[in-house]
PDB file of C-alpha atoms in Angstrom:
ATOM      1  CA  MET A   1      -0.174   0.024   0.314  1.00  0.00           C
ATOM      2  CA  THR A   2       1.052   3.705  -1.023  1.00  0.00           C
ATOM      3  CA  SER A   3       1.496   5.474   1.988  1.00  0.00           C
ATOM      4  CA  PRO A   4       0.070   8.922   2.343  1.00  0.00           C
ATOM      5  CA  LEU A   5       3.668  10.729   2.107  1.00  0.00           C
ATOM      6  CA  ASP A   6       3.966   8.854  -0.596  1.00  0.00           C
ATOM      7  CA  ALA A   7       0.379   9.736  -2.177  1.00  0.00           C
ATOM      8  CA  ALA A   8       0.637  13.629  -1.188  1.00  0.00           C
ATOM      9  CA  ALA A   9       4.377  13.010  -3.283  1.00  0.00           C
ATOM     10  CA  ALA A  10       3.698  11.136  -5.816  1.00  0.00           C
ATOM     11  CA  ARG A  11       0.395  13.465  -6.396  1.00  0.00           C
ATOM     12  CA  ALA A  12       2.195  16.877  -5.998  1.00  0.00           C
ATOM     13  CA  ARG A  13       4.463  15.523  -8.557  1.00  0.00           C
ATOM     14  CA  LEU A  14       2.150  14.328 -11.262  1.00  0.00           C
ATOM     15  CA  LEU A  15       0.246  17.955 -11.026  1.00  0.00           C
ATOM     16  CA  GLU A  16       3.685  18.943 -12.098  1.00  0.00           C
ATOM     17  CA  LEU A  17       3.979  16.854 -14.678  1.00  0.00           C
ATOM     18  CA  ILE A  18       0.547  17.790 -16.613  1.00  0.00           C
ATOM     19  CA  LYS A  19       1.516  21.870 -15.758  1.00  0.00           C
ATOM     20  CA  GLU A  20       4.501  21.445 -18.047  1.00  0.00           C
ATOM     21  CA  LEU A  21       3.641  18.331 -20.480  1.00  0.00           C
ATOM     22  CA  ALA A  22      -0.304  18.402 -20.609  1.00  0.00           C
ATOM     23  CA  VAL A  23      -1.831  22.026 -20.619  1.00  0.00           C
ATOM     24  CA  VAL A  24      -2.077  23.126 -23.825  1.00  0.00           C
ATOM     25  CA  ARG A  25      -2.764  27.386 -24.411  1.00  0.00           C
ATOM     26  CA  GLY A  26      -4.909  28.559 -27.478  1.00  0.00           C
ATOM     27  CA  LYS A  27      -8.960  27.498 -29.054  1.00  0.00           C
ATOM     28  CA  VAL A  28      -9.009  24.190 -29.977  1.00  0.00           C
ATOM     29  CA  ILE A  29     -12.143  22.520 -30.510  1.00  0.00           C
ATOM     30  CA  LEU A  30     -12.645  19.143 -28.350  1.00  0.00           C
ATOM     31  CA  SER A  31     -13.782  15.617 -29.430  1.00  0.00           C
ATOM     32  CA  SER A  32     -17.326  16.945 -27.430  1.00  0.00           C
ATOM     33  CA  GLY A  33     -17.231  19.484 -30.621  1.00  0.00           C
ATOM     34  CA  ALA A  34     -16.672  22.410 -27.867  1.00  0.00           C
ATOM     35  CA  GLU A  35     -14.337  24.825 -27.942  1.00  0.00           C
ATOM     36  CA  ALA A  36     -12.181  25.779 -25.544  1.00  0.00           C
ATOM     37  CA  ASP A  37      -9.281  27.961 -24.736  1.00  0.00           C
ATOM     38  CA  TYR A  38      -6.859  25.452 -23.842  1.00  0.00           C
ATOM     39  CA  TYR A  39      -6.558  21.677 -24.566  1.00  0.00           C
ATOM     40  CA  ILE A  40      -5.996  19.156 -21.391  1.00  0.00           C
ATOM     41  CA  ASP A  41      -3.241  16.529 -23.866  1.00  0.00           C
ATOM     42  CA  LEU A  42      -3.146  13.774 -21.444  1.00  0.00           C
ATOM     43  CA  ARG A  43      -1.708  10.843 -23.158  1.00  0.00           C
ATOM     44  CA  ARG A  44       1.699  12.918 -22.583  1.00  0.00           C
ATOM     45  CA  ILE A  45       1.079  12.035 -19.532  1.00  0.00           C
ATOM     46  CA  THR A  46      -0.558   8.284 -19.357  1.00  0.00           C
ATOM     47  CA  LEU A  47       2.446   6.949 -21.917  1.00  0.00           C
ATOM     48  CA  HIS A  48       5.577   9.427 -20.565  1.00  0.00           C
ATOM     49  CA  HIS A  49       7.388   6.939 -18.607  1.00  0.00           C
ATOM     50  CA  GLU A  50       7.638   9.284 -15.606  1.00  0.00           C
ATOM     51  CA  ALA A  51       4.231  10.044 -15.320  1.00  0.00           C
ATOM     52  CA  SER A  52       2.129   7.056 -16.326  1.00  0.00           C
ATOM     53  CA  LYS A  53       4.039   5.488 -12.749  1.00  0.00           C
ATOM     54  CA  LEU A  54       2.005   8.401 -11.158  1.00  0.00           C
ATOM     55  CA  VAL A  55      -0.999   8.307 -12.373  1.00  0.00           C
ATOM     56  CA  GLY A  56      -1.530   5.005 -11.072  1.00  0.00           C
ATOM     57  CA  GLN A  57      -0.137   5.760  -7.937  1.00  0.00           C
ATOM     58  CA  VAL A  58      -2.465   8.318  -7.637  1.00  0.00           C
ATOM     59  CA  MET A  59      -5.762   7.003  -9.322  1.00  0.00           C
ATOM     60  CA  LEU A  60      -5.261   3.903  -6.675  1.00  0.00           C
ATOM     61  CA  ALA A  61      -5.082   6.469  -3.780  1.00  0.00           C
ATOM     62  CA  LEU A  62      -7.720   8.642  -5.467  1.00  0.00           C
ATOM     63  CA  THR A  63     -10.204   5.296  -4.554  1.00  0.00           C
ATOM     64  CA  ASP A  64      -8.641   4.131  -2.144  1.00  0.00           C
ATOM     65  CA  ASP A  65      -9.663   7.234   0.002  1.00  0.00           C
ATOM     66  CA  ALA A  66     -12.950   7.111  -1.357  1.00  0.00           C
ATOM     67  CA  GLY A  67     -13.154   3.755  -0.034  1.00  0.00           C
ATOM     68  CA  ILE A  68     -13.938   2.555  -3.491  1.00  0.00           C
ATOM     69  CA  ASP A  69     -13.320  -1.658  -4.289  1.00  0.00           C
ATOM     70  CA  PHE A  70     -12.795  -3.215  -7.365  1.00  0.00           C
ATOM     71  CA  GLU A  71     -11.406  -5.838  -9.174  1.00  0.00           C
ATOM     72  CA  CYS A  72     -11.275  -4.393 -12.671  1.00  0.00           C
ATOM     73  CA  ALA A  73     -10.450  -0.592 -14.190  1.00  0.00           C
ATOM     74  CA  GLY A  74     -10.399   0.511 -17.384  1.00  0.00           C
ATOM     75  CA  GLY A  75     -12.722   3.097 -20.121  1.00  0.00           C
ATOM     76  CA  LEU A  76     -13.483   3.446 -23.531  1.00  0.00           C
ATOM     77  CA  THR A  77     -10.607   3.464 -26.019  1.00  0.00           C
ATOM     78  CA  MET A  78      -8.426   4.705 -26.859  1.00  0.00           C
ATOM     79  CA  GLY A  79      -8.182   7.329 -23.341  1.00  0.00           C
ATOM     80  CA  ALA A  80      -8.766   5.449 -20.902  1.00  0.00           C
ATOM     81  CA  ASP A  81      -5.996   2.412 -21.838  1.00  0.00           C
ATOM     82  CA  PRO A  82      -3.458   3.946 -20.752  1.00  0.00           C
ATOM     83  CA  VAL A  83      -4.680   4.832 -17.449  1.00  0.00           C
ATOM     84  CA  GLY A  84      -5.978   1.395 -16.968  1.00  0.00           C
ATOM     85  CA  THR A  85      -2.906  -0.399 -17.054  1.00  0.00           C
ATOM     86  CA  ALA A  86      -1.407   2.411 -15.228  1.00  0.00           C
ATOM     87  CA  VAL A  87      -3.790   1.236 -11.904  1.00  0.00           C
ATOM     88  CA  MET A  88      -3.589  -2.470 -12.759  1.00  0.00           C
ATOM     89  CA  HIS A  89       0.145  -2.203 -12.600  1.00  0.00           C
ATOM     90  CA  SER A  90       0.295   0.238  -9.322  1.00  0.00           C
ATOM     91  CA  ALA A  91      -2.347  -2.100  -7.586  1.00  0.00           C
ATOM     92  CA  VAL A  92       0.003  -4.999  -8.487  1.00  0.00           C
ATOM     93  CA  ASP A  93       3.120  -2.801  -6.820  1.00  0.00           C
ATOM     94  CA  ALA A  94       0.800  -2.860  -3.965  1.00  0.00           C
ATOM     95  CA  GLY A  95       0.045  -5.974  -3.394  1.00  0.00           C
ATOM     96  CA  ARG A  96      -2.990  -6.313  -4.763  1.00  0.00           C
ATOM     97  CA  THR A  97      -4.759  -7.863  -7.861  1.00  0.00           C
ATOM     98  CA  VAL A  98      -6.730  -5.582 -10.161  1.00  0.00           C
ATOM     99  CA  ASP A  99      -7.099  -7.040 -14.207  1.00  0.00           C
ATOM    100  CA  ALA A 100      -7.434  -4.079 -16.671  1.00  0.00           C
ATOM    101  CA  PHE A 101      -9.408  -3.869 -20.097  1.00  0.00           C
ATOM    102  CA  VAL A 102     -10.438  -2.073 -22.816  1.00  0.00           C
ATOM    103  CA  VAL A 103     -13.947  -1.308 -24.051  1.00  0.00           C
ATOM    104  CA  ARG A 104     -14.347  -0.959 -27.636  1.00  0.00           C
ATOM    105  CA  LYS A 105     -16.622   2.373 -29.225  1.00  0.00           C
ATOM    106  CA  ALA A 106     -19.004  -0.476 -31.087  1.00  0.00           C
ATOM    107  CA  GLN A 107     -18.923  -4.276 -30.188  1.00  0.00           C
ATOM    108  CA  LYS A 108     -17.388  -6.127 -32.554  1.00  0.00           C
ATOM    109  CA  SER A 109     -18.991  -8.357 -35.741  1.00  0.00           C
ATOM    110  CA  TYR A 110     -16.389 -11.081 -36.078  1.00  0.00           C
ATOM    111  CA  GLY A 111     -14.240 -13.363 -34.116  1.00  0.00           C
ATOM    112  CA  MET A 112     -15.297 -13.135 -30.088  1.00  0.00           C
ATOM    113  CA  GLY A 113     -17.421 -10.246 -30.505  1.00  0.00           C
ATOM    114  CA  ARG A 114     -16.929  -8.555 -27.390  1.00  0.00           C
ATOM    115  CA  GLN A 115     -17.525  -4.936 -26.865  1.00  0.00           C
ATOM    116  CA  VAL A 116     -14.969  -5.466 -23.433  1.00  0.00           C
ATOM    117  CA  GLU A 117     -11.535  -6.992 -24.161  1.00  0.00           C
ATOM    118  CA  GLY A 118      -9.459  -8.700 -21.582  1.00  0.00           C
ATOM    119  CA  PRO A 119     -10.231 -10.102 -18.844  1.00  0.00           C
ATOM    120  CA  SER A 120     -13.737 -10.859 -18.064  1.00  0.00           C
ATOM    121  CA  VAL A 121     -15.404  -8.043 -16.347  1.00  0.00           C
ATOM    122  CA  GLU A 122     -18.377 -10.451 -15.736  1.00  0.00           C
ATOM    123  CA  GLY A 123     -19.961 -10.636 -12.314  1.00  0.00           C
ATOM    124  CA  ARG A 124     -16.527  -8.366 -10.939  1.00  0.00           C
ATOM    125  CA  LYS A 125     -16.731  -4.775  -9.369  1.00  0.00           C
ATOM    126  CA  VAL A 126     -15.551  -2.520 -12.129  1.00  0.00           C
ATOM    127  CA  LEU A 127     -13.875   0.637 -12.205  1.00  0.00           C
ATOM    128  CA  VAL A 128     -14.943   2.407 -15.908  1.00  0.00           C
ATOM    129  CA  LEU A 129     -11.423   5.330 -16.074  1.00  0.00           C
ATOM    130  CA  GLU A 130     -10.970   8.276 -18.307  1.00  0.00           C
ATOM    131  CA  ASP A 131      -7.843  10.553 -19.075  1.00  0.00           C
ATOM    132  CA  THR A 132     -10.677  13.561 -18.618  1.00  0.00           C
ATOM    133  CA  SER A 133     -13.839  15.037 -19.535  1.00  0.00           C
ATOM    134  CA  THR A 134     -15.778  17.056 -20.929  1.00  0.00           C
ATOM    135  CA  THR A 135     -19.510  15.656 -21.384  1.00  0.00           C
ATOM    136  CA  GLY A 136     -18.843  12.753 -19.870  1.00  0.00           C
ATOM    137  CA  GLY A 137     -19.668  10.531 -23.231  1.00  0.00           C
ATOM    138  CA  SER A 138     -16.950   8.445 -22.989  1.00  0.00           C
ATOM    139  CA  ALA A 139     -16.948   6.855 -19.443  1.00  0.00           C
ATOM    140  CA  LEU A 140     -21.010   6.206 -20.521  1.00  0.00           C
ATOM    141  CA  THR A 141     -20.372   4.165 -23.378  1.00  0.00           C
ATOM    142  CA  ALA A 142     -17.547   2.406 -21.145  1.00  0.00           C
ATOM    143  CA  VAL A 143     -20.455   1.628 -18.437  1.00  0.00           C
ATOM    144  CA  GLU A 144     -22.766   1.013 -20.996  1.00  0.00           C
ATOM    145  CA  GLY A 145     -20.404  -1.131 -22.343  1.00  0.00           C
ATOM    146  CA  VAL A 146     -19.490  -2.258 -19.204  1.00  0.00           C
ATOM    147  CA  LYS A 147     -22.679  -3.295 -17.788  1.00  0.00           C
ATOM    148  CA  LYS A 148     -23.661  -5.452 -21.109  1.00  0.00           C
ATOM    149  CA  ALA A 149     -20.559  -7.419 -20.134  1.00  0.00           C
ATOM    150  CA  GLY A 150     -22.039  -8.380 -16.539  1.00  0.00           C
ATOM    151  CA  GLY A 151     -20.005  -5.330 -15.475  1.00  0.00           C
ATOM    152  CA  ASN A 152     -21.237  -4.066 -11.602  1.00  0.00           C
ATOM    153  CA  VAL A 153     -19.722  -0.872 -12.147  1.00  0.00           C
ATOM    154  CA  VAL A 154     -19.104   1.033  -8.877  1.00  0.00           C
ATOM    155  CA  ALA A 155     -16.949   4.421 -10.092  1.00  0.00           C
ATOM    156  CA  VAL A 156     -16.121   6.702 -12.515  1.00  0.00           C
ATOM    157  CA  ALA A 157     -12.956   8.334 -12.180  1.00  0.00           C
ATOM    158  CA  VAL A 158     -10.671  10.837 -14.202  1.00  0.00           C
ATOM    159  CA  ILE A 159      -7.375  12.169 -13.934  1.00  0.00           C
ATOM    160  CA  VAL A 160      -8.364  16.133 -14.969  1.00  0.00           C
ATOM    161  CA  ASP A 161     -12.210  17.087 -14.038  1.00  0.00           C
ATOM    162  CA  ARG A 162     -12.695  19.635 -16.927  1.00  0.00           C
ATOM    163  CA  ASP A 163     -16.240  21.536 -14.708  1.00  0.00           C
ATOM    164  CA  THR A 164     -17.831  21.146 -17.972  1.00  0.00           C
ATOM    165  CA  GLY A 165     -20.963  18.910 -16.286  1.00  0.00           C
ATOM    166  CA  ALA A 166     -19.379  16.027 -16.677  1.00  0.00           C
ATOM    167  CA  LYS A 167     -19.779  14.851 -12.914  1.00  0.00           C
ATOM    168  CA  GLU A 168     -23.575  15.679 -12.505  1.00  0.00           C
ATOM    169  CA  LYS A 169     -24.407  13.886 -15.917  1.00  0.00           C
ATOM    170  CA  ILE A 170     -22.310  11.238 -15.148  1.00  0.00           C
ATOM    171  CA  GLU A 171     -23.410  10.525 -12.043  1.00  0.00           C
ATOM    172  CA  ALA A 172     -27.399  11.177 -12.708  1.00  0.00           C
ATOM    173  CA  GLU A 173     -26.854   8.668 -15.665  1.00  0.00           C
ATOM    174  CA  THR A 174     -24.994   5.427 -14.169  1.00  0.00           C
ATOM    175  CA  GLY A 175     -25.846   6.282 -10.125  1.00  0.00           C
ATOM    176  CA  VAL A 176     -22.117   5.735  -9.018  1.00  0.00           C
ATOM    177  CA  PRO A 177     -19.915   8.678  -8.055  1.00  0.00           C
ATOM    178  CA  TYR A 178     -17.406  10.625 -10.340  1.00  0.00           C
ATOM    179  CA  LEU A 179     -14.035  11.226  -8.724  1.00  0.00           C
ATOM    180  CA  PHE A 180     -11.182  12.806 -10.024  1.00  0.00           C
ATOM    181  CA  ALA A 181      -7.603  13.818  -9.062  1.00  0.00           C
ATOM    182  CA  PHE A 182      -7.706  17.232 -10.274  1.00  0.00           C
ATOM    183  CA  GLY A 183      -9.537  20.032 -10.801  1.00  0.00           C
ATOM    184  CA  LYS A 184      -9.030  22.630 -13.946  1.00  0.00           C
ATOM    185  CA  ASP A 185      -8.340  25.115 -10.728  1.00  0.00           C
ATOM    186  CA  GLU A 186      -5.510  23.203  -9.901  1.00  0.00           C
ATOM    187  CA  LEU A 187      -4.235  23.577 -13.754  1.00  0.00           C
ATOM    188  CA  GLY A 188      -4.623  27.138 -13.188  1.00  0.00           C
ATOM    189  CA  LEU A 189      -7.501  27.293 -15.622  1.00  0.00           C
ATOM    190  CA  SER A 190     -10.884  29.054 -15.354  1.00  0.00           C
TER     191      SER A 190
END
């Protein structure tokens, strides 16, 4: 288990790296179609040699602090893929068993015909992850896919919340808690 001091240090360092590497200022169109004055490119974090491990530690501490117990972690491909893997590795480092999974945008029409790939989520407690969320659409698609595969979604967690209504929408539509490691205010964004 990560000690509180270790978790605090990991969180502080991850925040530094997000500010340094992931916040891009300028007009952008988000996946939701909305326009913003900045972009938070968390793939620069989740695929970074140092930050990836910190992501796993911070997200594991976040869910532990919230009392969320889960056996599987993942979400909609592609934003959630490295987040789920980071959580899985951090859990293993802490002596825990957490499997990662990937939710396809649509069910395959060939092979096994699965929408949720990886170890089965059926009958298991599942944490749905995302790097960041604007409208909540990706997380909601992942929740739907996990439920169809027989998983029991216990929470949705993101690295950065943009404070654009995703939390309220996800909690209202899923009935599970929405957690986030960092708010946009911590990144110096308004």
